[in-house]
Coordinates of C-alpha atoms and ligand atoms in Angstrom, one line a residue:
M1 CA 102.8 31.9 287.3
C2 CA 103.3 34.9 289.4
S3 CA 105.6 35.0 292.4
I4 CA 104.7 36.5 295.7
I5 CA 107.0 37.3 298.6
G6 CA 106.7 38.8 302.1
Y7 CA 109.2 39.8 304.7
Y8 CA 108.6 40.3 308.4
G9 CA 111.6 41.1 310.6
D10 CA 113.9 43.8 311.7
G11 CA 116.1 44.0 308.6
S12 CA 115.5 46.4 305.7
A13 CA 112.6 44.7 303.9
A14 CA 112.8 46.2 300.4
P15 CA 116.3 45.0 299.3
I16 CA 115.5 41.5 300.6
L17 CA 112.2 41.5 298.7
V18 CA 113.8 42.7 295.4
K19 CA 116.6 40.1 295.6
G20 CA 114.0 37.3 296.3
L21 CA 111.9 38.5 293.4
K22 CA 114.9 38.5 291.0
R23 CA 115.4 34.8 291.9
M24 CA 111.8 34.0 291.3
E25 CA 111.4 36.0 288.2
Y26 CA 111.1 32.8 286.1
R27 CA 107.5 32.5 287.5
G28 CA 106.4 35.6 285.6
Y29 CA 108.2 38.7 284.4
D30 CA 105.9 41.2 282.8
S31 CA 105.7 43.6 285.7
V32 CA 106.9 43.9 289.3
G33 CA 106.1 45.8 292.5
V34 CA 107.0 46.1 296.1
A35 CA 105.2 47.7 299.1
T36 CA 106.6 48.3 302.6
K37 CA 105.2 49.8 305.8
S38 CA 107.1 52.4 307.6
N39 CA 106.1 55.3 309.9
G40 CA 102.6 53.8 310.1
K41 CA 102.0 54.1 306.3
I42 CA 102.0 51.6 303.4
E43 CA 103.9 52.8 300.3
V44 CA 103.6 50.9 297.0
R45 CA 106.0 51.2 294.0
K46 CA 105.5 49.2 290.8
G47 CA 106.0 49.2 287.1
V48 CA 106.1 47.2 283.8
G49 CA 109.3 45.2 283.0
K50 CA 111.7 42.9 284.6
V51 CA 112.8 43.3 288.2
A52 CA 116.1 45.0 287.4
E53 CA 114.5 47.5 285.0
V54 CA 111.6 48.5 287.3
N55 CA 114.0 48.6 290.3
D56 CA 116.2 51.1 288.3
A57 CA 113.3 53.2 287.4
E58 CA 111.3 53.1 290.6
N59 CA 113.9 52.4 293.3
L60 CA 111.9 49.6 294.7
D61 CA 114.8 48.5 297.0
K62 CA 115.0 52.0 298.5
L63 CA 111.6 51.8 300.1
P64 CA 112.0 52.2 303.9
G65 CA 110.6 49.7 306.5
S66 CA 111.2 46.3 307.9
I67 CA 107.9 44.7 306.8
G68 CA 107.0 44.3 303.1
I69 CA 105.5 42.4 300.3
G70 CA 106.4 42.0 296.6
H71 CA 105.3 40.4 293.4
T72 CA 106.3 39.5 289.8
R73 CA 103.4 39.2 287.4
W74 CA 102.4 37.0 284.5
A75 CA 99.2 38.6 283.4
T76 CA 95.9 36.6 283.6
H77 CA 93.2 39.3 284.2
G78 CA 94.0 42.6 282.7
K79 CA 96.7 43.9 280.4
V80 CA 100.4 44.4 281.3
T81 CA 100.3 47.9 282.9
A82 CA 101.7 49.5 286.0
I83 CA 98.1 49.8 287.4
N84 CA 97.5 46.1 287.0
A85 CA 100.9 45.2 288.6
H86 CA 100.8 44.2 292.2
P87 CA 100.8 45.1 295.1
H88 CA 97.2 46.3 295.1
P89 CA 96.2 48.6 298.0
S90 CA 92.7 48.5 299.4
N91 CA 90.6 51.7 298.9
S92 CA 91.7 53.0 302.3
G93 CA 95.4 52.3 301.6
K94 CA 95.6 50.6 304.9
I95 CA 96.0 47.1 303.5
A96 CA 98.0 46.0 300.4
I97 CA 98.1 42.5 298.9
V98 CA 100.1 40.4 296.5
H99 CA 98.4 37.4 294.8
N100 CA 99.2 34.4 292.7
G101 CA 96.4 32.4 291.2
V102 CA 92.9 33.1 289.8
I103 CA 89.8 34.3 291.7
E104 CA 87.0 32.7 289.7
N105 CA 84.1 34.5 291.3
F106 CA 85.8 37.9 291.1
N107 CA 83.0 39.5 289.0
E108 CA 80.4 38.5 291.5
L109 CA 82.5 39.7 294.5
K110 CA 83.3 43.0 292.6
E111 CA 79.6 43.6 292.2
E112 CA 79.0 43.2 295.9
L113 CA 81.9 45.4 296.9
L114 CA 80.8 48.1 294.4
K115 CA 77.4 48.1 296.1
D116 CA 79.2 48.6 299.4
G117 CA 80.9 51.7 298.0
F118 CA 84.3 50.2 297.1
T119 CA 86.0 51.4 293.9
F120 CA 88.5 49.6 291.7
V121 CA 91.4 51.0 289.7
S122 CA 92.8 47.9 288.1
E123 CA 91.4 45.3 285.7
T124 CA 92.7 42.4 287.9
D125 CA 90.9 39.8 290.0
S126 CA 93.5 40.4 292.7
E127 CA 92.3 43.8 293.7
I128 CA 89.1 42.2 295.0
I129 CA 91.1 40.5 297.8
A130 CA 92.5 43.8 299.0
N131 CA 89.0 45.4 299.3
L132 CA 87.3 42.3 300.6
L133 CA 90.0 42.2 303.3
Q134 CA 89.4 45.9 304.0
K135 CA 85.7 45.4 304.3
N136 CA 86.1 42.4 306.7
Y137 CA 88.8 44.2 308.7
N138 CA 86.5 47.3 309.0
E139 CA 83.8 45.0 310.5
T140 CA 86.0 43.0 312.8
S141 CA 89.1 45.0 313.5
D142 CA 90.9 41.7 313.6
V143 CA 93.3 40.4 311.0
K144 CA 92.7 36.7 311.7
K145 CA 88.9 37.1 311.4
S146 CA 89.2 39.3 308.3
I147 CA 91.3 36.6 306.6
I148 CA 88.8 33.8 307.6
N149 CA 85.9 35.9 306.3
T150 CA 87.7 36.6 303.1
V151 CA 88.8 33.1 302.2
T152 CA 85.3 31.9 302.9
K153 CA 84.1 34.1 300.0
L154 CA 86.9 33.3 297.5
K155 CA 86.5 30.7 294.8
G156 CA 89.4 29.6 292.6
H157 CA 93.0 28.9 293.5
Y158 CA 95.3 31.4 295.2
A159 CA 98.1 32.2 297.5
F160 CA 98.2 35.8 298.8
V161 CA 100.1 37.8 301.3
A162 CA 98.5 40.8 302.9
M163 CA 100.2 43.6 304.7
F164 CA 98.2 45.6 307.2
E165 CA 99.0 49.2 308.3
N166 CA 99.0 48.0 311.9
G167 CA 102.2 46.1 311.1
Q168 CA 100.7 42.6 310.8
L169 CA 101.4 40.4 307.8
A170 CA 99.0 37.6 306.9
A171 CA 98.8 35.0 304.1
A172 CA 96.6 32.2 302.8
R173 CA 97.2 29.3 300.6
F174 CA 94.6 27.5 298.4
H175 CA 96.1 25.3 295.6
E176 CA 99.0 27.7 294.9
P177 CA 102.4 27.3 296.5
L178 CA 103.3 29.2 299.7
I179 CA 106.4 28.5 301.8
I180 CA 107.6 30.2 305.0
G181 CA 111.4 30.7 305.4
I182 CA 112.3 30.8 309.1
G183 CA 115.3 33.2 309.7
K184 CA 117.1 34.0 312.9
D185 CA 115.0 37.0 313.8
D186 CA 112.8 37.2 310.7
Y187 CA 110.3 35.4 308.5
F188 CA 109.9 35.1 304.7
L189 CA 106.8 34.2 302.9
S190 CA 107.4 33.0 299.3
S191 CA 106.1 31.1 296.3
D192 CA 109.4 29.3 296.0
V193 CA 112.3 28.6 298.4
L194 CA 114.4 30.5 295.9
G195 CA 112.8 33.7 297.3
F196 CA 114.7 33.3 300.6
I197 CA 117.3 30.6 300.1
E198 CA 120.2 33.1 300.5
K199 CA 118.8 33.9 304.0
T200 CA 117.8 30.6 305.4
D201 CA 117.3 26.9 304.6
D202 CA 114.7 26.3 307.3
A203 CA 111.3 26.2 305.7
I204 CA 107.7 25.3 306.4
Y205 CA 105.7 24.1 303.3
I206 CA 102.3 25.4 304.1
D207 CA 99.5 22.9 303.6
N208 CA 96.6 23.7 301.3
G209 CA 93.8 25.5 303.1
N210 CA 96.0 27.1 305.8
M211 CA 96.8 30.7 306.7
I212 CA 99.7 32.4 308.3
L213 CA 99.7 35.3 310.8
L214 CA 102.8 37.3 311.7
D215 CA 102.9 40.0 314.3
N216 CA 105.1 41.0 317.2
T217 CA 104.0 37.9 319.1
G218 CA 105.5 35.7 316.4
L219 CA 104.2 33.2 313.8
E220 CA 100.8 31.5 313.9
I221 CA 99.6 28.9 311.3
C222 CA 95.9 28.0 311.3
D223 CA 93.4 26.3 309.0
F224 CA 90.7 28.3 307.3
Q225 CA 88.4 28.0 310.4
G226 CA 91.1 29.6 312.5
T227 CA 92.2 26.5 314.4
P228 CA 96.0 26.5 315.0
V229 CA 97.8 23.7 313.1
K230 CA 101.3 22.4 313.7
Q231 CA 103.6 22.2 310.6
Q232 CA 107.1 20.9 310.5
I233 CA 110.2 22.8 309.8
T234 CA 112.2 21.1 307.1
K235 CA 115.6 21.8 305.7
V236 CA 115.6 23.0 302.1
S237 CA 117.8 20.7 299.9
K238 CA 121.3 22.3 299.5
E239 CA 121.0 22.1 295.7
F240 CA 118.4 24.8 295.7
A241 CA 121.0 27.2 297.0
D242 CA 122.7 26.6 293.7
A243 CA 120.4 28.7 291.5
Y244 CA 123.1 31.1 290.2
K245 CA 124.2 31.6 286.7
G246 CA 127.9 31.5 287.7
D247 CA 130.1 32.2 284.7
Y248 CA 127.4 31.4 282.2
A249 CA 125.7 34.2 280.2
H250 CA 122.3 32.6 280.9
F251 CA 120.6 30.1 283.1
T252 CA 119.5 28.2 280.0
L253 CA 123.1 27.6 278.8
K254 CA 124.1 26.7 282.4
E255 CA 121.2 24.2 282.6
I256 CA 121.9 22.7 279.2
S257 CA 125.6 22.3 280.2
E258 CA 124.7 20.6 283.5
Q259 CA 123.2 17.5 281.8
P260 CA 126.3 15.3 281.9
G261 CA 125.8 15.5 285.7
T262 CA 122.1 15.8 286.1
I263 CA 121.2 12.6 284.2
L264 CA 123.4 10.7 286.7
N265 CA 121.3 12.0 289.6
A266 CA 117.9 11.3 288.1
G267 CA 115.9 8.7 290.0
K268 CA 118.9 8.3 292.5
K269 CA 117.8 6.9 295.8
T270 CA 114.5 6.0 294.3
E271 CA 115.5 2.5 293.2
A272 CA 112.8 0.9 295.5
A273 CA 110.2 3.2 294.0
I274 CA 111.2 2.4 290.5
E275 CA 110.9 -1.3 291.3
Q276 CA 107.5 -0.7 292.8
T277 CA 106.5 1.4 289.8
S278 CA 107.4 -1.5 287.5
D279 CA 105.4 -3.9 289.7
F280 CA 102.3 -1.6 289.6
I281 CA 102.6 -1.3 285.8
K282 CA 102.9 -5.1 285.3
H283 CA 99.7 -5.6 287.3
A284 CA 97.7 -2.6 286.2
K285 CA 94.6 -2.9 284.1
A286 CA 95.7 0.1 282.0
V287 CA 98.6 2.6 282.2
Y288 CA 98.4 6.2 281.2
I289 CA 101.1 8.8 281.2
T290 CA 100.5 12.5 281.2
G291 CA 102.2 15.9 281.3
S292 CA 102.3 19.3 279.6
G293 CA 104.8 20.8 277.1
T294 CA 108.2 19.2 277.5
S295 CA 106.9 16.8 280.2
Y296 CA 104.4 15.5 277.7
N297 CA 107.1 15.0 275.1
A298 CA 108.9 12.8 277.7
A299 CA 105.7 10.9 278.1
L300 CA 105.6 10.3 274.4
V301 CA 109.1 8.9 274.4
A302 CA 108.0 6.5 277.2
K303 CA 105.3 5.1 274.9
Y304 CA 107.9 4.1 272.3
L305 CA 110.4 2.9 274.8
M306 CA 108.1 0.7 276.8
S307 CA 106.4 -0.7 273.8
K308 CA 109.6 -1.6 272.0
Y309 CA 111.7 -2.8 274.9
A310 CA 109.3 -3.9 277.6
K311 CA 106.3 -4.9 275.4
V312 CA 104.1 -2.8 277.7
K313 CA 101.4 -0.6 276.4
I314 CA 101.0 2.9 278.0
E315 CA 98.8 5.6 276.7
P316 CA 100.1 9.2 276.7
I317 CA 97.5 11.9 277.2
I318 CA 98.2 15.6 277.1
S319 CA 97.2 16.8 280.6
S320 CA 95.1 19.7 279.3
E321 CA 93.1 17.3 277.0
L322 CA 92.2 14.9 279.7
P323 CA 89.2 16.9 280.9
S324 CA 87.7 16.4 277.5
L325 CA 88.4 12.6 277.7
P326 CA 87.1 11.7 281.2
E327 CA 86.0 8.2 280.0
S328 CA 89.4 7.3 278.8
I329 CA 90.7 6.5 282.4
E330 CA 89.7 3.0 283.3
E331 CA 88.8 2.1 286.9
N332 CA 91.8 1.0 289.0
S333 CA 94.4 1.9 286.4
I334 CA 97.7 3.8 286.8
L335 CA 98.4 7.3 285.8
I336 CA 102.1 8.4 285.6
A337 CA 102.1 12.2 285.9
I338 CA 105.3 14.0 284.8
S339 CA 106.0 17.6 285.9
Q340 CA 109.2 19.5 286.5
S341 CA 107.5 21.9 288.8
G342 CA 104.9 19.6 290.2
E343 CA 102.6 22.6 290.1
S344 CA 101.2 22.8 286.6
A345 CA 97.4 23.3 286.9
D346 CA 96.7 21.1 283.9
V347 CA 98.6 18.2 285.3
L348 CA 96.9 18.6 288.7
E349 CA 93.5 18.6 287.0
A350 CA 94.4 15.4 285.1
V351 CA 95.5 13.8 288.3
S352 CA 92.2 14.8 290.1
I353 CA 90.2 13.3 287.2
A354 CA 92.2 10.1 287.3
K355 CA 91.8 9.9 291.1
K356 CA 88.0 10.0 290.7
A357 CA 88.4 6.8 288.6
N358 CA 90.4 5.3 291.4
A359 CA 93.6 5.4 289.4
K360 CA 96.8 5.1 291.3
I361 CA 99.0 8.2 290.8
L362 CA 102.7 7.8 290.3
S363 CA 104.6 11.1 289.8
I364 CA 107.9 12.1 288.3
A365 CA 108.8 15.5 289.5
N366 CA 111.7 17.8 290.5
H367 CA 110.1 19.4 293.5
K368 CA 109.3 16.9 296.2
N369 CA 107.2 19.3 298.2
S370 CA 105.0 20.1 295.2
A371 CA 101.2 19.7 295.0
L372 CA 101.7 16.8 292.5
V373 CA 103.9 14.8 294.8
H374 CA 101.4 15.4 297.6
E375 CA 98.6 13.9 295.4
S376 CA 100.7 10.8 294.4
S377 CA 101.0 7.3 295.9
L378 CA 104.6 7.1 294.7
Y379 CA 107.1 9.7 293.7
L380 CA 110.2 9.5 291.6
G381 CA 112.6 12.4 292.0
M382 CA 114.3 14.0 289.0
N383 CA 116.9 15.5 291.3
C384 CA 118.2 17.9 288.6
G385 CA 118.3 20.9 290.9
P386 CA 116.5 24.2 290.2
E387 CA 115.7 24.8 286.6
V388 CA 115.4 28.6 286.3
G389 CA 115.4 29.0 282.5
V390 CA 111.8 29.0 281.4
A391 CA 112.5 26.5 278.6
A392 CA 112.8 23.1 280.0
T393 CA 116.2 21.5 279.2
K394 CA 117.9 19.4 281.9
S395 CA 114.6 18.4 283.3
F396 CA 113.7 16.7 280.0
T397 CA 116.7 14.4 280.0
S398 CA 116.2 13.7 283.8
Q399 CA 112.6 12.7 283.0
L400 CA 113.8 10.5 280.2
A401 CA 116.5 8.9 282.5
I402 CA 113.8 7.9 285.0
L403 CA 111.5 6.5 282.2
Y404 CA 114.5 4.5 281.0
K405 CA 115.0 3.1 284.5
I406 CA 111.4 2.1 284.7
T407 CA 111.5 0.4 281.3
D408 CA 114.7 -1.4 282.2
K409 CA 113.0 -2.8 285.3
L410 CA 110.0 -3.8 283.3
C411 CA 112.2 -5.8 280.8
D412 CA 114.5 -7.3 283.5
G413 CA 117.5 -5.2 282.6
C414 CA 117.2 -5.6 278.8
L415 CA 118.4 -2.0 278.2
D416 CA 121.7 -2.7 279.9
L417 CA 121.7 0.9 281.0
S418 CA 125.0 2.9 281.3
F419 CA 124.2 6.6 282.1
E420 CA 128.0 7.1 282.4
E421 CA 128.2 6.4 278.6
V422 CA 125.3 8.8 278.0
S423 CA 127.0 11.4 280.2
T424 CA 130.3 11.2 278.2
S425 CA 128.4 11.5 274.9
I426 CA 126.5 14.6 276.1
S427 CA 129.8 16.1 277.2
K428 CA 131.3 15.5 273.7
I429 CA 128.3 17.2 272.0
L430 CA 128.6 20.2 274.4
E431 CA 132.3 20.5 273.4
N432 CA 131.2 20.8 269.8
H433 CA 129.3 24.0 270.4
S434 CA 131.2 26.3 268.0
K435 CA 129.9 24.4 265.0
I436 CA 126.4 24.7 266.3
Q437 CA 126.9 28.4 267.0
G438 CA 127.9 28.8 263.3
I439 CA 124.7 27.2 262.1
A440 CA 122.7 29.4 264.5
K441 CA 124.0 32.5 262.6
E442 CA 122.3 31.1 259.4
L443 CA 119.0 30.5 261.2
K444 CA 118.7 34.2 262.2
E445 CA 116.6 35.1 259.2
V446 CA 114.7 31.9 258.8
S447 CA 111.0 31.9 259.5
D448 CA 110.1 28.2 259.3
I449 CA 112.0 25.2 260.6
Y450 CA 110.7 21.6 260.4
I451 CA 112.2 18.8 262.5
L452 CA 111.9 15.3 261.3
G453 CA 112.2 12.1 263.4
R454 CA 110.9 8.6 262.9
G455 CA 109.8 6.2 265.6
I456 CA 111.2 7.1 269.0
H457 CA 112.9 10.1 267.5
Y458 CA 109.5 11.7 266.7
P459 CA 108.9 12.9 270.3
I460 CA 112.4 14.3 270.3
A461 CA 111.4 16.2 267.1
T462 CA 108.4 17.6 268.9
E463 CA 110.5 18.6 271.9
A464 CA 113.1 20.1 269.6
A465 CA 110.3 22.2 267.9
L466 CA 109.1 23.4 271.2
K467 CA 112.6 24.6 272.2
M468 CA 113.0 26.4 268.9
K469 CA 109.6 28.1 269.2
E470 CA 110.1 29.2 272.8
L471 CA 113.7 30.4 272.5
T472 CA 113.8 31.9 269.0
Y473 CA 110.1 32.7 268.2
I474 CA 110.8 30.9 264.8
H475 CA 107.8 28.8 263.7
A476 CA 108.9 25.2 264.2
E477 CA 107.1 21.9 263.8
G478 CA 108.0 18.3 264.6
I479 CA 107.1 15.8 261.9
P480 CA 107.0 12.0 262.1
G481 CA 109.3 10.9 259.3
G482 CA 106.7 8.7 257.6
E483 CA 104.2 11.5 257.5
L484 CA 106.2 13.8 255.3
K485 CA 104.7 12.5 252.0
H486 CA 101.2 12.8 253.5
G487 CA 101.2 16.5 253.5
P488 CA 104.2 18.4 255.0
L489 CA 106.3 17.9 251.8
A490 CA 104.1 20.6 250.2
L491 CA 105.8 23.1 252.5
M492 CA 109.3 22.4 251.4
D493 CA 111.1 25.0 249.4
S494 CA 114.4 26.9 249.4
N495 CA 113.2 29.2 252.3
V496 CA 112.8 26.3 254.7
Y497 CA 115.3 24.6 257.0
V498 CA 114.7 21.0 258.1
I499 CA 116.5 19.3 261.0
I500 CA 116.7 15.6 260.5
I501 CA 117.2 13.5 263.6
N502 CA 118.9 10.5 262.1
P503 CA 121.1 8.4 264.4
N504 CA 122.5 5.3 262.8
D505 CA 119.8 2.9 264.0
S506 CA 116.9 0.9 262.5
T507 CA 115.2 4.2 261.4
Y508 CA 118.3 5.5 259.6
T509 CA 117.7 4.5 256.0
D510 CA 114.0 5.6 255.9
T511 CA 114.9 8.9 257.5
L512 CA 117.7 9.5 255.0
T513 CA 115.3 8.9 252.2
S514 CA 112.9 11.5 253.6
A515 CA 115.9 13.9 253.9
S516 CA 116.6 13.3 250.2
E517 CA 113.0 14.0 249.2
I518 CA 113.2 17.3 251.1
K519 CA 116.5 18.2 249.6
A520 CA 115.1 17.7 246.2
R521 CA 112.6 20.4 246.9
G522 CA 115.4 22.9 247.7
A523 CA 115.1 23.0 251.5
K524 CA 118.3 23.2 253.6
I525 CA 119.1 20.1 255.7
I526 CA 120.7 20.0 259.1
G527 CA 121.5 16.3 259.9
I528 CA 121.9 15.2 263.5
S529 CA 123.6 11.9 263.3
D530 CA 126.6 9.8 264.1
K531 CA 127.0 9.1 260.3
N532 CA 127.6 11.9 257.7
S533 CA 125.8 12.1 254.4
D534 CA 126.1 14.4 251.4
V535 CA 122.3 15.0 251.8
Y536 CA 123.1 17.2 254.8
D537 CA 124.0 20.9 254.2
H538 CA 125.2 20.9 257.8
W539 CA 126.1 17.8 259.8
I540 CA 126.0 18.0 263.6
E541 CA 127.8 14.9 264.8
I542 CA 126.6 12.9 267.8
P543 CA 128.6 10.0 269.2
T544 CA 127.6 6.5 268.4
I545 CA 125.8 5.0 271.4
K546 CA 123.7 2.0 272.3
E547 CA 120.6 2.1 270.0
S548 CA 118.1 2.6 272.8
M549 CA 119.9 5.6 274.2
Y550 CA 120.0 7.9 271.2
P551 CA 116.9 10.0 272.4
M552 CA 118.8 11.0 275.5
I553 CA 121.6 12.6 273.5
E554 CA 120.1 13.8 270.2
I555 CA 118.1 16.5 271.9
I556 CA 121.2 18.2 273.2
P557 CA 122.4 19.7 269.9
I558 CA 118.9 21.1 269.3
Q559 CA 118.8 22.7 272.8
L560 CA 122.1 24.3 271.9
L561 CA 121.0 25.4 268.5
S562 CA 117.8 26.9 269.9
Y563 CA 119.9 28.7 272.6
Y564 CA 122.5 30.1 270.2
S565 CA 119.8 31.1 267.7
A566 CA 118.1 33.1 270.4
I567 CA 121.4 34.9 271.1
E568 CA 121.7 35.6 267.4
K569 CA 118.2 37.0 267.3
D570 CA 118.8 39.0 270.5
T571 CA 115.9 37.5 272.4
D572 CA 116.3 36.7 276.1
P573 CA 116.6 32.9 276.2
D574 CA 116.0 32.7 280.0
Y575 CA 112.7 34.6 279.8
P576 CA 110.9 34.1 276.5
R577 CA 108.1 36.6 275.8
N578 CA 104.6 35.8 277.0
L579 CA 105.7 32.6 278.9
A580 CA 106.4 31.7 282.5
K581 CA 107.6 28.6 284.2
S582 CA 105.2 26.7 286.5
V583 CA 101.9 27.3 284.6
T584 CA 99.6 27.3 287.6
V585 CA 96.5 28.5 285.7
K586 CA 94.3 26.5 283.4
Ligands
LIG1 C1 108.9 23.9 277.7 C2 108.3 24.3 279.0 C3 106.9 24.0 279.2 C4 106.7 23.1 280.4 C5 105.3 22.8 280.7 C6 105.1 21.8 281.9 O1 110.2 24.3 277.6 O2 109.0 24.7 279.8 O3 106.2 23.5 278.1 O4 107.4 21.8 280.0 O5 104.7 24.0 281.1 O6 105.8 22.2 283.0 P1 106.0 21.2 284.2 O7 106.9 20.1 283.8 O8 106.5 22.0 285.3 O9 104.6 20.6 284.6

């Protein structure tokens, strides 16, 4: 949710930190701050807004010093204010910290620290860490011991970096990501490789329950008892160096446009794992599939796909609902967990519940070093490169591509997959963007959009509605075609727009009938189909393709429509308000 970063070296820390924070801004973007140490003093600058805005106002990148820490925030405890922004200094000002995660026992720890005479200026749970470290450092005068004594007290999940006035940098990881970038003469600590990828592609992915110490003797990694541990340096995949907008106005548009290529990469080099997955599914007592947001919509598509083509029953469960349904996971079953980031707290909790029932975990993720992959017996890589735009776009079609591959294995090739054909069809839709841009102008003033799809097109309708909500802030709802007459028809009038997902397949006629019923109530109809009809006020044409493959292409025009509507409404499509990518809190 938040991003944290630290720099230890002989370069100028502040500009490096600010650049890294800009690249990790997708993790949280309501406020930002940087602290550096120079001339034996720690100086903190922070403010509310995006990195570029706060940097312009506060000159974050002009802070002197070759050691520093930085943070972008997605508020959990405390409002969005400059005081609540990180870094948080300890009372003495001799330690400053940045934190990602939630300290669950912060009230209890705060009480204890207040009794010890510490005071607090922010409403955050994070400020506890700064003062607890200060207390422990006062008692031990030893950075390592003070980290050990601090993490022993903390409950919750966190990654933090602490800068000490004596010039040491220390960090700890517990169920939140933390990676070390190893430079030539310097070190980077970061929530994501994007924080340092421009400087180095040598990285150490810190294991859970480990801490890092950096001083003029070099780097030490220990467990929470202080015992040194050895961790391997790995090369960061080159594709992660690619997180630039290039000539595109926004990451979101770039990522939508990358899909003719990314769907060809999905699941590549994981053919053996796909075969194994299909074997596991065939022999499992029960199969569940889980995810949040867009990843859950992909899971829903899988239910229809596997049921229709492979005659396999799988049960989709929204990850955040699984804790309320613990009995639903049968012993020795399989849970397929889908997550772009591999870090969503809800997905990780669902996995941990399933593990308690001895379920085997198979994951579909984009980040192979993520917590989810770590928890899985088998991993299928989406391989779609970094997705920076907060709204998931290319990751959705990559997830679908993998689910199609699994289904095809299960039905011995019955899908006769040709992703090249899908890729060409997506390219054609992307070329048609000017028509979609025209429709977006009309949606500017609309306050309700309904999206209708029947059968396998229903999960595409829910995904489409999610894109509309996130990018345009227009109320949008996905409706299963057949449900219209059971209630939603009451909402239809001339103020409403309805998007009809209606490829020319076995659902076509029924869906067109629903469209006519809506039209008769005065609503405007946008038809997404390879076949035109006079029921549509606007027709967005999609190419004709093999029946089973329509879901992979019909989402593209709605991604574009959501994006261009956001532009018309002058909202920032890359960073929708109140949201963040990688939702690592419950
Ligand atoms: C939607 C979106 C979110 C994510 C959800 C799960 O556009 O971005 O709904 O899909 O937070 O994220 P991952 O897939 O990283 O677990």
